[in-house]
Short mmCIF file of C-alpha atoms in Angstrom, two decimals:
data_model
loop_
_atom_site.label_atom_id
_atom_site.label_comp_id
_atom_site.label_asym_id
_atom_site.label_seq_id
_atom_site.Cartn_x
_atom_site.Cartn_y
_atom_site.Cartn_z
CA MET A 1 138.99 -40.23 -187.27
CA ASP A 2 135.60 -38.66 -189.45
CA ALA A 3 135.78 -41.90 -191.98
CA VAL A 4 134.11 -44.88 -192.30
CA PRO A 5 135.98 -48.09 -192.88
CA ASP A 6 135.79 -49.39 -196.17
CA ASP A 7 135.10 -53.31 -194.96
CA LEU A 8 132.37 -51.46 -191.99
CA ALA A 9 130.52 -49.81 -195.03
CA GLU A 10 130.10 -53.04 -197.21
CA LEU A 11 128.80 -55.13 -194.38
CA VAL A 12 126.19 -51.82 -194.27
CA HIS A 13 125.15 -52.28 -197.66
CA ARG A 14 124.33 -55.69 -198.26
CA ALA A 15 122.48 -55.66 -195.00
CA ALA A 16 120.23 -52.57 -196.33
CA ARG A 17 120.06 -54.34 -199.88
CA ALA A 18 118.67 -57.85 -197.70
CA THR A 19 115.92 -55.61 -195.93
CA GLY A 20 112.79 -55.62 -197.63
CA PRO A 21 111.15 -51.99 -198.07
CA HIS A 22 109.66 -50.77 -194.65
CA PRO A 23 105.96 -49.91 -195.46
CA ALA A 24 106.34 -46.24 -194.33
CA ASP A 25 109.13 -45.58 -196.97
CA LEU A 26 109.05 -42.50 -199.17
CA ALA A 27 108.45 -44.16 -202.02
CA ALA A 28 104.83 -45.26 -200.35
CA ILE A 29 104.17 -42.06 -198.97
CA ARG A 30 104.18 -40.41 -202.16
CA ARG A 31 102.37 -42.96 -203.68
CA ARG A 32 99.35 -42.52 -201.19
CA ALA A 33 99.59 -38.76 -201.46
CA ARG A 34 98.73 -38.99 -205.09
CA ALA A 35 95.98 -41.85 -204.37
CA ARG A 36 93.93 -39.25 -201.89
CA ARG A 37 94.40 -36.24 -204.92
CA ARG A 38 92.78 -38.24 -207.08
CA ARG A 39 89.44 -39.35 -204.73
CA ARG A 40 89.25 -35.42 -203.54
CA GLY A 41 89.34 -34.59 -207.50
CA VAL A 42 86.51 -37.29 -208.71
CA THR A 43 84.87 -35.93 -205.05
CA GLY A 44 84.41 -32.83 -205.83
CA ALA A 45 83.48 -32.60 -209.02
CA ALA A 46 80.57 -34.61 -208.46
CA GLY A 47 79.30 -32.08 -206.17
CA LEU A 48 80.19 -29.31 -208.04
CA VAL A 49 78.22 -31.64 -210.69
CA ALA A 50 75.43 -31.85 -207.73
CA LEU A 51 75.46 -27.55 -207.30
CA ILE A 52 75.22 -26.85 -210.86
CA ALA A 53 72.27 -29.21 -211.32
CA VAL A 54 70.36 -27.56 -207.85
CA THR A 55 71.13 -23.76 -208.55
CA GLY A 56 70.35 -24.01 -212.99
CA GLY A 57 73.91 -23.20 -213.72
CA ALA A 58 74.57 -20.20 -210.84
CA VAL A 59 77.76 -21.34 -210.28
CA PRO A 60 79.74 -20.72 -213.64
CA LEU A 61 78.61 -16.48 -213.00
CA LEU A 62 80.85 -17.22 -209.38
CA VAL A 63 84.00 -18.23 -211.63
CA HIS A 64 83.49 -16.80 -215.11
CA GLY A 65 86.62 -16.53 -216.34
CA ASP A 66 89.89 -17.86 -215.82
CA ARG A 67 90.52 -16.05 -212.59
CA PRO A 68 93.20 -18.15 -210.56
CA ALA A 69 92.06 -19.52 -207.58
CA ALA A 70 92.67 -17.61 -204.18
CA THR A 71 95.47 -18.34 -202.73
CA VAL A 72 95.54 -19.33 -198.80
CA ALA A 73 98.45 -17.69 -197.16
CA ALA A 74 100.69 -19.79 -195.40
CA PRO A 75 101.11 -20.41 -191.85
CA SER A 76 102.77 -16.90 -189.94
CA THR A 77 106.05 -17.60 -189.13
CA SER A 78 107.31 -14.56 -187.52
CA PRO A 79 107.84 -13.87 -184.17
CA ALA A 80 104.88 -13.01 -182.07
CA ALA A 81 103.79 -9.71 -181.86
CA PRO A 82 105.11 -7.50 -179.42
CA ASP A 83 103.88 -6.18 -176.22
CA LEU A 84 102.65 -3.15 -176.41
CA PRO A 85 103.93 -0.31 -175.99
CA PRO A 86 104.18 1.10 -171.84
CA PRO A 87 101.06 3.77 -171.13
CA THR A 88 102.04 6.95 -171.82
CA PRO A 89 102.42 9.01 -167.97
CA ALA A 90 100.13 11.52 -167.12
CA PRO A 91 101.83 15.49 -167.48
CA GLU A 92 103.05 16.95 -164.50
CA PRO A 93 100.10 19.22 -163.35
CA ALA A 94 100.98 22.78 -164.40
CA GLN A 95 101.61 24.16 -161.01
CA ARG A 96 103.51 22.65 -158.12
CA LEU A 97 101.62 22.31 -155.20
CA MET A 98 103.04 22.89 -151.15
CA LEU A 99 101.03 22.34 -147.98
CA SER A 100 100.89 25.28 -145.74
CA GLY A 101 97.98 26.38 -144.26
CA ASP A 102 96.93 27.82 -140.42
CA GLY A 103 97.31 24.91 -137.78
CA GLY A 104 98.65 24.80 -134.09
CA THR A 105 98.89 22.59 -131.32
CA VAL A 106 97.45 22.40 -127.91
CA ARG A 107 97.96 20.20 -124.63
CA PRO A 108 93.71 19.54 -123.20
CA HIS A 109 95.39 18.11 -119.84
CA ARG A 110 98.18 18.56 -118.17
CA ALA A 111 99.15 15.21 -117.92
CA GLY A 112 97.63 13.94 -121.08
CA PRO A 113 99.41 14.18 -125.14
CA GLU A 114 99.42 17.24 -126.43
CA ILE A 115 97.51 17.34 -129.69
CA GLY A 116 96.96 19.58 -133.28
CA LEU A 117 97.98 19.37 -136.70
CA VAL A 118 100.94 20.82 -138.29
CA GLY A 119 101.55 21.39 -141.54
CA GLY A 120 105.62 19.94 -142.48
CA VAL A 121 108.39 22.85 -143.01
CA ALA A 122 108.24 22.07 -146.93
CA ASP A 123 106.31 19.08 -148.37
CA GLU A 124 105.17 19.39 -151.99
CA LEU A 125 102.41 16.88 -152.82
CA ARG A 126 102.99 15.44 -156.24
CA GLY A 127 100.69 14.93 -159.11
CA ASP A 128 100.40 10.87 -158.22
CA GLY A 129 99.74 11.65 -154.65
CA SER A 130 102.76 11.12 -153.34
CA VAL A 131 104.87 13.78 -150.69
CA LEU A 132 107.81 14.27 -150.96
CA ARG A 133 109.76 16.15 -147.74
CA HIS A 134 112.21 18.71 -149.17
CA ARG A 135 115.26 18.84 -147.17
CA VAL A 136 115.26 23.09 -146.16
CA PRO A 137 117.56 24.98 -143.57
CA ALA A 138 116.11 26.11 -140.22
CA GLY A 139 114.59 28.55 -139.50
CA TRP A 140 112.69 27.87 -143.03
CA GLU A 141 109.45 30.02 -144.14
CA GLU A 142 106.83 30.65 -147.15
CA THR A 143 108.14 28.70 -149.77
CA VAL A 144 107.24 29.05 -153.29
CA ALA A 145 107.55 26.49 -155.37
CA LEU A 146 109.25 27.47 -159.32
CA PRO A 147 108.62 25.25 -162.35
CA ASP A 148 111.86 24.17 -162.65
CA GLY A 149 112.01 22.46 -159.41
CA ARG A 150 113.46 25.03 -156.92
CA LEU A 151 113.05 26.23 -154.32
CA VAL A 152 112.29 29.80 -153.24
CA GLY A 153 111.76 31.05 -148.83
CA LEU A 154 112.90 32.68 -146.32
CA LYS A 155 115.32 31.76 -143.69
CA LEU A 156 114.99 33.78 -140.36
CA THR A 157 117.63 33.15 -137.32
CA ASP A 158 118.18 34.62 -134.29
CA LEU A 159 121.31 35.58 -133.85
CA MET A 160 121.12 36.49 -129.98
CA PRO A 161 119.89 33.10 -128.79
CA GLY A 162 118.71 33.00 -125.40
CA VAL A 163 117.96 36.76 -125.17
CA ARG A 164 114.54 38.27 -124.08
CA ARG A 165 113.64 40.94 -125.95
CA ARG A 166 110.89 42.37 -127.63
CA ASP A 167 109.60 41.33 -131.25
CA GLY A 168 108.41 43.54 -133.83
CA PRO A 169 109.84 44.93 -137.30
CA ASP A 170 112.66 46.84 -135.24
CA VAL A 171 113.96 43.50 -132.69
CA ALA A 172 117.70 43.71 -132.58
CA GLY A 173 120.21 40.36 -133.87
CA LEU A 174 117.19 38.82 -136.39
CA SER A 175 118.64 38.04 -139.43
CA ILE A 176 116.12 36.98 -142.84
CA ARG A 177 117.87 35.64 -145.65
CA LEU A 178 116.20 35.06 -149.33
CA MET A 179 117.42 31.38 -150.40
CA VAL A 180 116.67 29.68 -153.65
CA LEU A 181 117.47 25.69 -153.11
CA GLY A 182 118.08 23.79 -156.29
CA ALA A 183 118.83 20.15 -157.24
CA GLY A 184 118.76 17.95 -154.53
CA ASP A 185 117.70 20.96 -152.32
CA ARG A 186 121.53 22.51 -152.25
CA VAL A 187 121.48 25.93 -151.62
CA ASP A 188 121.98 28.32 -154.79
CA ILE A 189 121.31 31.61 -152.86
CA SER A 190 122.00 32.52 -150.03
CA ARG A 191 121.00 36.77 -149.32
CA GLU A 192 120.39 38.84 -146.34
CA VAL A 193 117.61 40.56 -147.35
CA ARG A 194 115.79 42.46 -144.21
CA VAL A 195 116.10 45.86 -143.00
CA LYS A 196 115.41 46.76 -140.15
CA GLY A 197 112.60 48.37 -138.97
CA GLN A 198 110.53 47.04 -142.31
CA GLY A 199 108.11 43.96 -142.16
CA LEU A 200 109.02 41.97 -144.59
CA LYS A 201 106.79 38.97 -146.47
CA LEU A 202 107.65 36.64 -149.89
CA ALA A 203 104.94 37.15 -151.78
CA GLY A 204 105.93 34.83 -154.86
CA ALA A 205 108.38 34.39 -156.93
CA ASP A 206 109.22 33.19 -161.02
CA ALA A 207 112.58 32.61 -162.47
CA ARG A 208 114.13 35.59 -162.45
CA TYR A 209 112.54 37.63 -159.53
CA ALA A 210 111.12 36.72 -156.31
CA TYR A 211 108.89 39.35 -154.90
CA LEU A 212 109.02 40.79 -151.24
CA VAL A 213 106.79 42.78 -149.66
CA ARG A 214 108.01 45.61 -147.02
CA ASP A 215 106.18 47.67 -144.89
CA GLY A 216 106.35 51.14 -145.98
CA VAL A 217 107.65 50.44 -149.66
CA GLY A 218 105.27 48.00 -151.12
CA LEU A 219 105.77 45.52 -153.58
CA VAL A 220 109.49 44.54 -154.66
CA ALA A 221 110.76 42.45 -157.82
CA HIS A 222 114.13 40.99 -156.00
CA GLU A 223 115.88 40.31 -158.86
CA LEU A 224 118.07 36.46 -157.62
CA ALA A 225 120.82 36.83 -159.64
CA THR A 226 121.99 40.32 -158.13
CA GLY A 227 120.04 40.62 -155.62
CA ARG A 228 119.32 44.83 -157.25
CA GLU A 229 115.78 45.25 -156.18
CA ARG A 230 112.81 47.42 -157.86
CA THR A 231 109.07 48.69 -156.61
CA MET A 232 106.32 47.14 -158.06
CA ILE A 233 103.94 48.86 -156.58
CA PRO A 234 104.48 51.45 -153.83
CA ALA A 235 102.18 51.23 -151.13
CA PRO A 236 99.03 53.88 -150.34
CA ARG A 237 99.91 55.92 -147.90
CA SER A 238 96.83 55.61 -146.59
CA ALA A 239 95.79 52.13 -146.67
CA ASP A 240 91.37 52.70 -145.55
CA GLY A 241 91.26 50.20 -143.49
CA GLU A 242 92.86 47.73 -146.30
CA LEU A 243 95.48 45.46 -145.81
CA PRO A 244 97.51 44.82 -148.98
CA PHE A 245 99.30 41.50 -149.70
CA ARG A 246 98.06 39.79 -146.82
CA GLU A 247 97.31 37.00 -148.84
CA ALA A 248 99.02 37.48 -152.61
CA ALA A 249 99.02 35.01 -155.56
CA LEU A 250 101.05 36.61 -158.96
CA ALA A 251 101.21 34.75 -162.51
CA GLU A 252 101.31 36.65 -165.96
CA GLY A 253 101.91 39.90 -164.47
CA LEU A 254 99.03 40.44 -162.61
CA VAL A 255 99.04 40.04 -158.99
CA VAL A 256 95.65 39.13 -156.56
CA SER A 257 95.42 39.92 -153.02
CA VAL A 258 93.35 39.92 -149.78
CA THR A 259 92.19 43.41 -149.17
CA GLY A 260 90.04 44.62 -146.31
CA PRO A 261 90.29 43.77 -142.31
CA PRO A 262 89.71 40.16 -141.73
CA ASP A 263 85.42 39.60 -141.74
CA MET A 264 83.52 36.35 -141.81
CA THR A 265 80.50 37.77 -144.01
CA ARG A 266 83.69 39.21 -147.42
CA CYS A 267 86.13 38.12 -148.72
CA GLN A 268 87.32 40.71 -151.20
CA LEU A 269 89.79 40.67 -153.67
CA ASP A 270 91.78 42.66 -155.73
CA VAL A 271 93.36 41.85 -159.37
CA ARG A 272 96.45 44.27 -159.90
CA ARG A 273 98.55 44.27 -162.75
CA LEU A 274 102.05 43.75 -160.89
CA ALA A 275 103.73 46.66 -163.11
CA GLY A 276 102.42 49.54 -162.02
CA GLY A 277 99.62 48.29 -159.25
CA ALA A 278 96.83 49.84 -161.65
CA ARG A 279 93.39 47.89 -160.72
CA LEU A 280 91.77 45.32 -163.23
CA SER A 281 88.79 44.42 -161.04
CA ARG A 282 88.08 43.73 -156.89
CA LEU A 283 86.57 40.62 -156.16
CA THR A 284 84.14 39.38 -153.53
CA VAL A 285 82.79 36.24 -151.83
CA ALA A 286 80.24 35.99 -149.57
CA GLY A 287 82.50 34.78 -146.46
CA GLU A 288 86.22 34.87 -144.95
CA CYS A 289 89.08 34.35 -146.96
CA ALA A 290 90.76 31.40 -146.51
CA PRO A 291 94.55 30.14 -146.79
CA SER A 292 95.42 29.11 -150.30
CA ILE A 293 94.85 31.66 -152.71
CA ARG A 294 96.28 30.89 -156.33
CA LEU A 295 95.69 32.11 -159.58
CA SER A 296 95.59 30.29 -162.96
CA PRO A 297 98.67 29.60 -164.95
CA ASP A 298 97.16 32.20 -167.55
CA GLY A 299 95.80 34.36 -164.95
CA SER A 300 92.23 34.17 -166.16
CA LEU A 301 91.00 32.61 -162.73
CA VAL A 302 91.85 32.66 -159.22
CA ALA A 303 91.00 29.78 -157.12
CA VAL A 304 89.52 31.42 -153.78
CA PRO A 305 88.95 29.13 -150.42
CA TYR A 306 86.62 30.34 -148.13
CA ARG A 307 84.67 30.16 -144.65
CA ARG A 308 81.62 30.61 -142.98
CA PRO A 309 80.01 29.81 -140.11
CA ASN A 310 77.79 27.15 -139.50
CA GLY A 311 76.59 27.02 -136.11
CA ARG A 312 79.98 26.23 -134.23
CA ASN A 313 81.33 24.80 -137.25
CA LEU A 314 82.87 26.25 -140.00
CA ASP A 315 81.81 25.26 -143.44
CA TYR A 316 85.11 25.69 -146.04
CA ARG A 317 84.31 26.13 -149.83
CA LEU A 318 86.02 26.67 -153.07
CA ALA A 319 85.31 29.33 -155.08
CA ILE A 320 86.84 29.79 -158.78
CA LEU A 321 86.30 33.51 -159.80
CA ASP A 322 87.16 35.21 -163.74
CA THR A 323 89.93 38.06 -162.47
CA ALA A 324 88.49 40.05 -164.97
CA THR A 325 84.73 40.27 -164.71
CA GLY A 326 84.59 38.65 -160.83
CA GLN A 327 81.64 36.28 -162.38
CA ARG A 328 81.67 32.70 -160.78
CA ARG A 329 82.61 30.11 -162.71
CA ALA A 330 82.67 27.03 -159.97
CA ASP A 331 81.95 27.15 -156.11
CA GLN A 332 82.32 23.80 -154.19
CA PRO A 333 82.21 22.46 -150.51
CA LEU A 334 85.21 21.36 -149.48
CA GLY A 335 84.41 20.51 -146.08
CA THR A 336 83.10 21.26 -142.59
CA ALA A 337 85.72 22.19 -139.77
CA SER A 338 84.92 21.41 -135.98
CA PRO A 339 86.27 23.28 -133.32
CA THR A 340 88.79 21.03 -131.16
CA TYR A 341 90.31 22.53 -127.50
CA GLY A 342 89.72 25.54 -128.77
CA MET A 343 91.30 25.23 -132.48
CA THR A 344 89.63 25.52 -135.58
CA GLY A 345 89.75 21.08 -136.58
CA GLY A 346 90.73 21.57 -140.36
CA GLY A 347 90.91 23.47 -143.38
CA THR A 348 92.19 23.95 -146.91
CA TRP A 349 96.21 23.74 -146.91
CA GLY A 350 97.28 24.14 -150.66
CA ALA A 351 95.84 24.72 -154.04
CA ALA A 352 97.70 24.57 -157.15
CA TRP A 353 96.18 24.27 -160.82
CA ILE A 354 97.00 21.02 -162.73
CA ASP A 355 96.04 23.56 -165.94
CA ASP A 356 94.42 26.43 -166.65
CA THR A 357 91.11 25.19 -165.65
CA THR A 358 91.11 22.87 -163.19
CA VAL A 359 92.63 23.15 -159.41
CA ARG A 360 93.98 20.77 -156.94
CA VAL A 361 93.04 21.78 -153.32
CA VAL A 362 94.41 19.57 -150.15
CA TRP A 363 91.77 19.65 -147.32
CA ALA A 364 92.71 17.91 -144.22
CA HIS A 365 91.00 18.10 -140.62
CA LEU A 366 91.52 16.17 -137.18
CA PRO A 367 90.01 12.66 -136.25
CA ASP A 368 87.54 12.51 -133.72
CA PRO A 369 88.97 12.06 -131.20
CA PRO A 370 92.55 13.36 -131.84
CA ARG A 371 95.34 11.74 -130.32
CA LYS A 372 98.61 13.28 -130.81
CA VAL A 373 99.88 15.38 -133.18
CA TYR A 374 99.17 14.85 -136.97
CA SER A 375 101.12 16.19 -140.00
CA VAL A 376 98.89 17.36 -142.70
CA ALA A 377 100.62 14.69 -144.87
CA GLU A 378 99.23 11.63 -142.74
CA LEU A 379 95.30 13.35 -143.31
CA ALA A 380 94.76 15.01 -146.44
CA ARG A 381 92.66 14.95 -149.00
CA VAL A 382 92.82 16.25 -152.30
CA LEU A 383 89.80 17.73 -154.00
CA THR A 384 89.74 18.92 -157.84
CA VAL A 385 87.46 21.98 -158.58
CA GLY A 386 86.87 22.52 -162.58
CA VAL A 387 85.33 25.24 -164.16
CA GLN A 388 81.47 24.73 -165.64
#
């Protein structure tokens, strides 16, 4: 029961009336508070009189009028301020960076380990510096990474395994399929693109087309959705020593390609319109073109890794050139490659633009002494070069 019996209540009341007041009861507390306020008032008035005497009556100017005293805010009872929002993540680079380049292995001693430096089949260096290894079919080559996350490449398959035959564009029993991998590296498109007797190279791709270089035909646009092809830049009847599209990059309706024979003293590139192939400019750098040439997203600049001899070694540099005028906007050293058991011990392994003025370049070099076959992802060093 919640009710209190009457006899017990009466006993409690009698005891309360017989008990003297507690020294800290509510009435005493109120009396002491009133006494303190009176003492503070007297003290404050005395201090004000003394201040007026010292300042010659300046204080009344400070309190002129009947303005109410400023109120003092009560202590806040609001909850603690919320945590700061998480920092905004850095924007993704404008271009994806796939690791690719020259490499190889060798066994210096018959009984010793094999050594060398090799790139992954489809390794991607992401903006945060981590490496994503895409799962691609066996025989995958020449990866092009699209901004929407897809990969485009060629898959080469020997249809006559174990049969010795002469290599070349006429070889029998070879399949070359153009493949597009979507989310999760699933196969979205797989289409045979080989024509017997034609050399074939994947020069680039965009959301609609893969751009193939066919010997004797030229640069063709292969429509991903239908497989239809049209020639964008016909192959010249007489190359005059030029090797068109030996190394190429495409962006914003332009294609830049390495032309001329390999030459350690001159890296020569032509900038052409993708539609029709009209040459807009010819660019040159004092050295041999190295892998990983890349056009900026807006097509106004081209990043050109190049190398030149330095005694027994090769010095690698990156030049950034204006595609319209050829003006050199930047030129920065990347590293020096030393020969290792007949191999070039290092070099450039990919480039991609962060935005229209800044490019990332991957440099990798064998340690001294090398002890195994290294992947580029193990040794990769990323350098950033921007225009002045």
